[in-house]
PDB file of C-alpha atoms in Angstrom:
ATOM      1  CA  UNK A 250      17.461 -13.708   5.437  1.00 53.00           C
ATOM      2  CA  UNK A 251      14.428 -12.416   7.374  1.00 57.00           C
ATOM      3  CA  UNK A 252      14.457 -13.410  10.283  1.00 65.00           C
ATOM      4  CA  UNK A 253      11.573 -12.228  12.679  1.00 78.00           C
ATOM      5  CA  UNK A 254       7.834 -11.869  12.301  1.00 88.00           C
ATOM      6  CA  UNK A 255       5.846  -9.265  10.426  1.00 90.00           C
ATOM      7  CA  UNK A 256       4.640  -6.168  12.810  1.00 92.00           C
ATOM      8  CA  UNK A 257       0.510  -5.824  11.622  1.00 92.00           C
ATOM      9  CA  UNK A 258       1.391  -2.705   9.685  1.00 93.00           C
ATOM     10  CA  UNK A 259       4.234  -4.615   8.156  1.00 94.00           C
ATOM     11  CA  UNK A 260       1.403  -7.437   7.405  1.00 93.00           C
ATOM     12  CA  UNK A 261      -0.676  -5.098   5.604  1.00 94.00           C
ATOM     13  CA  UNK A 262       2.191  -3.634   3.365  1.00 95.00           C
ATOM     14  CA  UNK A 263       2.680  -7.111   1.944  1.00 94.00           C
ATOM     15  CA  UNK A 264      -0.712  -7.678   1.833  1.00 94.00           C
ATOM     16  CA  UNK A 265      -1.483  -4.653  -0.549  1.00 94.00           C
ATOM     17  CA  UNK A 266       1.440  -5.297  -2.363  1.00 95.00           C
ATOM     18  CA  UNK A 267      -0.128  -8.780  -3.609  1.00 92.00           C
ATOM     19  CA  UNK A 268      -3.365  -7.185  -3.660  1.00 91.00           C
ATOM     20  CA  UNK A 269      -4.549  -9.143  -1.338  1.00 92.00           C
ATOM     21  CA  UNK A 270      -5.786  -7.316   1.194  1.00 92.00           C
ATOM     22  CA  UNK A 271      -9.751  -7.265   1.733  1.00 90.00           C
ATOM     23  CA  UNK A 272     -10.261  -6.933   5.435  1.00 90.00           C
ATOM     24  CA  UNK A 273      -9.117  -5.042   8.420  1.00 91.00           C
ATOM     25  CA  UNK A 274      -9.195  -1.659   9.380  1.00 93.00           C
ATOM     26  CA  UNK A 275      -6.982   1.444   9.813  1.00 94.00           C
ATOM     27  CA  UNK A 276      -7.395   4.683  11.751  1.00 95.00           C
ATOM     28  CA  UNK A 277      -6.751   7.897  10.178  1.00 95.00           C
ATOM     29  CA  UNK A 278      -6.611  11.717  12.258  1.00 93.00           C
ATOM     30  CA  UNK A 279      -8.732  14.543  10.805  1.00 91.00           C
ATOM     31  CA  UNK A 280      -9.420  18.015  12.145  1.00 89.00           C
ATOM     32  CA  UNK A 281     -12.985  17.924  12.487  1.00 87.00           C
ATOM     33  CA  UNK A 282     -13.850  14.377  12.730  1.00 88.00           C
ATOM     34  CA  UNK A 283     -11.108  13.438  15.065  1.00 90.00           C
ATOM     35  CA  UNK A 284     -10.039   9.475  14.862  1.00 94.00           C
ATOM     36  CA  UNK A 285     -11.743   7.742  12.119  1.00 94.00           C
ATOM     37  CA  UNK A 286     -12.060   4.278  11.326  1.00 94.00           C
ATOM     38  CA  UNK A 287     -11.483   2.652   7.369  1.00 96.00           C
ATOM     39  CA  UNK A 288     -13.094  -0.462   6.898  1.00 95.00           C
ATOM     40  CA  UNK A 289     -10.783  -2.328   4.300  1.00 95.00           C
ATOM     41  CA  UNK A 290     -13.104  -3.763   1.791  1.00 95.00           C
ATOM     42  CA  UNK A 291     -10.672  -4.569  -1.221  1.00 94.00           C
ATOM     43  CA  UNK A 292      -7.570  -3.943  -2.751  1.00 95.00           C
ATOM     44  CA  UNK A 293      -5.708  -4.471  -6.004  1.00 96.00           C
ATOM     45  CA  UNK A 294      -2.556  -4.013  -7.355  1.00 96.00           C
ATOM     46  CA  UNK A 295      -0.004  -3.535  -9.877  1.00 97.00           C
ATOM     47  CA  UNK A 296       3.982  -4.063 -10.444  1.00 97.00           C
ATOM     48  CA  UNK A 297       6.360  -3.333 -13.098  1.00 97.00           C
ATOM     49  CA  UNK A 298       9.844  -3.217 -13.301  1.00 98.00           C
ATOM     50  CA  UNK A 299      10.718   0.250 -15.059  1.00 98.00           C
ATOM     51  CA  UNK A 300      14.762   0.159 -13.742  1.00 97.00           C
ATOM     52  CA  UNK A 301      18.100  -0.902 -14.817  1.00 97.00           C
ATOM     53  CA  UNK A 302      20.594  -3.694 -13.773  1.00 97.00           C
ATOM     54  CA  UNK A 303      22.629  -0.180 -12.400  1.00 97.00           C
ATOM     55  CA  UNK A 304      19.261   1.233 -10.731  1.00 97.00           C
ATOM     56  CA  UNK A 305      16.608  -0.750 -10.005  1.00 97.00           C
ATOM     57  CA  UNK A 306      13.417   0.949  -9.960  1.00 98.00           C
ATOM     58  CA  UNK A 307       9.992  -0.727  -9.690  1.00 98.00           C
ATOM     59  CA  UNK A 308       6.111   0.974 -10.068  1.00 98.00           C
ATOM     60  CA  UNK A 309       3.899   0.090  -7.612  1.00 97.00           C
ATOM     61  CA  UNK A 310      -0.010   1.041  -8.295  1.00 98.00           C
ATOM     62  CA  UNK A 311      -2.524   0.633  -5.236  1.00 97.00           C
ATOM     63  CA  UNK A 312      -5.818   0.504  -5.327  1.00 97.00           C
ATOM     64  CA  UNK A 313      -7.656   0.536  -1.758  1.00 96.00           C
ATOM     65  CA  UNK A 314     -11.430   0.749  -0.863  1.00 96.00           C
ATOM     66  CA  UNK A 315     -12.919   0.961   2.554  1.00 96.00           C
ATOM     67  CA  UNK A 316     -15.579   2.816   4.000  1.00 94.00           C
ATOM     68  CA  UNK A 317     -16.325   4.549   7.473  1.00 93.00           C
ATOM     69  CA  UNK A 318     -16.700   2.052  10.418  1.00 90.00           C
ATOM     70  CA  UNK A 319     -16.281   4.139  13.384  1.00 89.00           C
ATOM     71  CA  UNK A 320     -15.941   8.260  14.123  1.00 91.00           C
ATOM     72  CA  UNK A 321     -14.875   9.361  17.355  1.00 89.00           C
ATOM     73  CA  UNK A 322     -15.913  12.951  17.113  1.00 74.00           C
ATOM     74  CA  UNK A 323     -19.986  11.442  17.383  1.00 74.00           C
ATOM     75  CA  UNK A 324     -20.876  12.869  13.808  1.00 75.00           C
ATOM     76  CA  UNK A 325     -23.570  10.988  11.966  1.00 75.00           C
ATOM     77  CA  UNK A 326     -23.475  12.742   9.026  1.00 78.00           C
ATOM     78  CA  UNK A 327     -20.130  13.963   7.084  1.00 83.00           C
ATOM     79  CA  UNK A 328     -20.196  16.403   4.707  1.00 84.00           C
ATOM     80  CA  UNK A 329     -18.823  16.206   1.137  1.00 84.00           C
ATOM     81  CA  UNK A 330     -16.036  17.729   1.710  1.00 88.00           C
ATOM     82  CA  UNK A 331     -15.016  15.614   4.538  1.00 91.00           C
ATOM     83  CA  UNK A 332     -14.475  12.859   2.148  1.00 94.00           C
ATOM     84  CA  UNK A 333     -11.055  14.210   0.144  1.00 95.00           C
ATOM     85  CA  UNK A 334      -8.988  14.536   3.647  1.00 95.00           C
ATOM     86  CA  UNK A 335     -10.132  11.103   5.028  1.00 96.00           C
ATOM     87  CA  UNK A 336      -8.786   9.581   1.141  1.00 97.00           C
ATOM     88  CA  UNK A 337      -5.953  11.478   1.377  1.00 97.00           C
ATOM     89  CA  UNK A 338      -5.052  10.558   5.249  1.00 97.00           C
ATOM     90  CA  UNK A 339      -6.448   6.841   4.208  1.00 97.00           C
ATOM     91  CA  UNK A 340      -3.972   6.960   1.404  1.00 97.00           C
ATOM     92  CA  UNK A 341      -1.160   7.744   3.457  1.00 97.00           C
ATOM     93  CA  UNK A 342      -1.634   5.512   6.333  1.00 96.00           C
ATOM     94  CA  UNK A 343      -1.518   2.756   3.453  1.00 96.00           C
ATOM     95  CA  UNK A 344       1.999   4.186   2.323  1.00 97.00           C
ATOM     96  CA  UNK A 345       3.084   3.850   5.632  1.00 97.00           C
ATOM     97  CA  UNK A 346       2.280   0.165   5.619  1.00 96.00           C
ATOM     98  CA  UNK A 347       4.035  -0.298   2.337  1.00 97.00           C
ATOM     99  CA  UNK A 348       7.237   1.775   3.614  1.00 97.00           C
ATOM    100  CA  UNK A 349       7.162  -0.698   7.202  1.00 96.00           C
ATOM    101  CA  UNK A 350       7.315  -3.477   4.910  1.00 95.00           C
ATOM    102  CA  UNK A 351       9.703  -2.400   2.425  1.00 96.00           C
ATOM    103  CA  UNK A 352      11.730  -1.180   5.172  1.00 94.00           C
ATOM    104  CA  UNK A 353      11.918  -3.924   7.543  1.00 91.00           C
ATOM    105  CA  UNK A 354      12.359  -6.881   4.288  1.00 91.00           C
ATOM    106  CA  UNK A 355      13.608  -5.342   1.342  1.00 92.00           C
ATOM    107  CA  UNK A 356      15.703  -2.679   2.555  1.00 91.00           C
ATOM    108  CA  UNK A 357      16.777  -4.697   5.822  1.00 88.00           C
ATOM    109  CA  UNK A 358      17.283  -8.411   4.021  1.00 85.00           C
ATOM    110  CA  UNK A 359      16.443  -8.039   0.290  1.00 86.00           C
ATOM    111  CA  UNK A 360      13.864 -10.327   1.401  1.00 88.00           C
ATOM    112  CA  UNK A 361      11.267 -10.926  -1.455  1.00 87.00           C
ATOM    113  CA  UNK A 362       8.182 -12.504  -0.511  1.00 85.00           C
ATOM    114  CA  UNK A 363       6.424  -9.527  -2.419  1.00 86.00           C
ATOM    115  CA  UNK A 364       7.214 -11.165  -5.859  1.00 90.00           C
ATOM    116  CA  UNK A 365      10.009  -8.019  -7.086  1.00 95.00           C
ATOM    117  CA  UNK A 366      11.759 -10.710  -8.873  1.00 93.00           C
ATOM    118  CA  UNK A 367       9.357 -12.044 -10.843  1.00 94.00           C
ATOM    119  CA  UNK A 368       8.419  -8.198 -12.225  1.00 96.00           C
ATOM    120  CA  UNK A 369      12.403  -8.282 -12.999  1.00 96.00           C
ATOM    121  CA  UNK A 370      12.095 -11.406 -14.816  1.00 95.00           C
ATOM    122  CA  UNK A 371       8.660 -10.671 -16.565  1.00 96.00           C
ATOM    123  CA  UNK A 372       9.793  -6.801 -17.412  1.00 97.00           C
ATOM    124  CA  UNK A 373      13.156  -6.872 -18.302  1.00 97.00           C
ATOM    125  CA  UNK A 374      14.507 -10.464 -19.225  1.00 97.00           C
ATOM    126  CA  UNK A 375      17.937  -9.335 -19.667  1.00 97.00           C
ATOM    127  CA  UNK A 376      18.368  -7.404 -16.445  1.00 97.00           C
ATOM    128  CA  UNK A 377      17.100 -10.640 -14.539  1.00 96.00           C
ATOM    129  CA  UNK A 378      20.085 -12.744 -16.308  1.00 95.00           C
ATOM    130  CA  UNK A 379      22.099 -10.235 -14.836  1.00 96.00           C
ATOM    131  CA  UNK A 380      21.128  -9.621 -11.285  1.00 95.00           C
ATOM    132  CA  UNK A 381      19.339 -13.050 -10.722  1.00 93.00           C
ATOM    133  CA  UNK A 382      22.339 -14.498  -9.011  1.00 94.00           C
ATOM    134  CA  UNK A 383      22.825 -11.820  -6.130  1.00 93.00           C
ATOM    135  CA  UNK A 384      18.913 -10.433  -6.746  1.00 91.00           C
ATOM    136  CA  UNK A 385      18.741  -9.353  -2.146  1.00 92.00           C
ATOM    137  CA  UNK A 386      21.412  -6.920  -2.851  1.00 94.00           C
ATOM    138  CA  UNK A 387      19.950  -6.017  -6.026  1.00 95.00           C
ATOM    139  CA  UNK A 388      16.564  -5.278  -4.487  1.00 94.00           C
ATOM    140  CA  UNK A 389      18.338  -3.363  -1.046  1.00 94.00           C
ATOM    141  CA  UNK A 390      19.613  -0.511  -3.875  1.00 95.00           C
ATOM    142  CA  UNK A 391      15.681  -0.333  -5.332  1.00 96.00           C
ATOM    143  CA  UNK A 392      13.260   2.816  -5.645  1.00 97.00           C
ATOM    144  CA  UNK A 393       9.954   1.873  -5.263  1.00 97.00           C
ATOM    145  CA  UNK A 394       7.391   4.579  -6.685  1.00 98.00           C
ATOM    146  CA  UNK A 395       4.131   4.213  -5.064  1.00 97.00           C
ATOM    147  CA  UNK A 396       1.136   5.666  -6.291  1.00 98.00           C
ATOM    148  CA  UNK A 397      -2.126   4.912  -4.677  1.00 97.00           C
ATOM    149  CA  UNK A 398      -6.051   5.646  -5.017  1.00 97.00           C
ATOM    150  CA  UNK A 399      -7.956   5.118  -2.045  1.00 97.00           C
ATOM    151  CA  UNK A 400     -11.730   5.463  -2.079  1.00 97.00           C
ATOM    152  CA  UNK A 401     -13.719   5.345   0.781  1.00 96.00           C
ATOM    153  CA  UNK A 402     -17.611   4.663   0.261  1.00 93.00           C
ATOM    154  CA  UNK A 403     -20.241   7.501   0.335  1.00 85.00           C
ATOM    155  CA  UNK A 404     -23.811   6.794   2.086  1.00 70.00           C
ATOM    156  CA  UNK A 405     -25.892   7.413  -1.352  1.00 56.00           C
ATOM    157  CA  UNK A 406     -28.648   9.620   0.611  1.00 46.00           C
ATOM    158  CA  UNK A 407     -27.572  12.632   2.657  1.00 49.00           C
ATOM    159  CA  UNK A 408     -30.277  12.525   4.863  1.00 50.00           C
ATOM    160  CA  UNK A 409     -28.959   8.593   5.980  1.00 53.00           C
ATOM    161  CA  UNK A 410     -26.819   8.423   9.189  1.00 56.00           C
ATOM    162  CA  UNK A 411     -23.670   6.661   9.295  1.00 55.00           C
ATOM    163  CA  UNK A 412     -24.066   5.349  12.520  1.00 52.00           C
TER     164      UNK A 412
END
């Protein structure tokens, strides 16, 4: 049983996982643009169950928009090739959430408020009937494979200041 309350990053992770997540921010590290802020403007997601009763295995798809809400380097303007680092680095601060949460529930409690279960009993009928009765420790042996697309909104004229 869980048995304390979600950290903010921990928050998020769940969040995403239900595809629920359509505000807040995160702050992502680049070389040239130093701390940047991500608007979080929507999210979606997808689950399925691609395991065995022996492994359990689960696919997670992310989807994740934001866009730019703060730059502490004092750019206005970013160049197009700015915009592939801050996905990528916006992309893996939203792993990290998901890996907080996974950690600190799944891994910690089998804990799931995340809905694992039901992709078990949607996916693979047969594999529920056998793991529904001890289904934490089932889900503490689990692989998650995450694979994520983050976007993060372009200005549409060059000549158009962020900030």
């Amino acid at each position: 049983t869980f048995q304390r309350m979600l950290s903010e990053e921990e928050t998020q992770g769940l969040l995403l996982l239900n595809g629920k997540l359509t505000g807040g921010q995160v702050v992502v590290s680049d070389p040239e643009c130093g701390e940047v802020s991500i608007s979080i403007e929507d999210s979606s997601s997808a689950l399925r169950f691609t395991g065995t009763a022996e492994n359990p295995r689960f696919e997670i798809s992310l989807q994740i928009e934001g866009e730019i809400g703060a730059i502490s380097g004092g750019q206005k303007h970013l160049a197009s090739d700015v915009f592939p680092r801050l996905e990528q680095a916006f992309s893996e601060r939203i792993s990290a959430c998901v890996e907080a949460y996974l950690s600190a529930t799944v891994y910690e409690s089998g804990c799931d408020t995340a809905e694992f279960s039901g992709a078990v009993l949607r996916d693979a009928p047969d594999v529920w009937h056998l793991v529904s009765e001890n289904r934490a420790e089932f889900l503490k042996r689990a692989v998650f494979d995450l694979h994520i697309e983050a976007r993060i909104a372009r200005v549409e004229e060059e000549d158009t200041p962020y900030f």
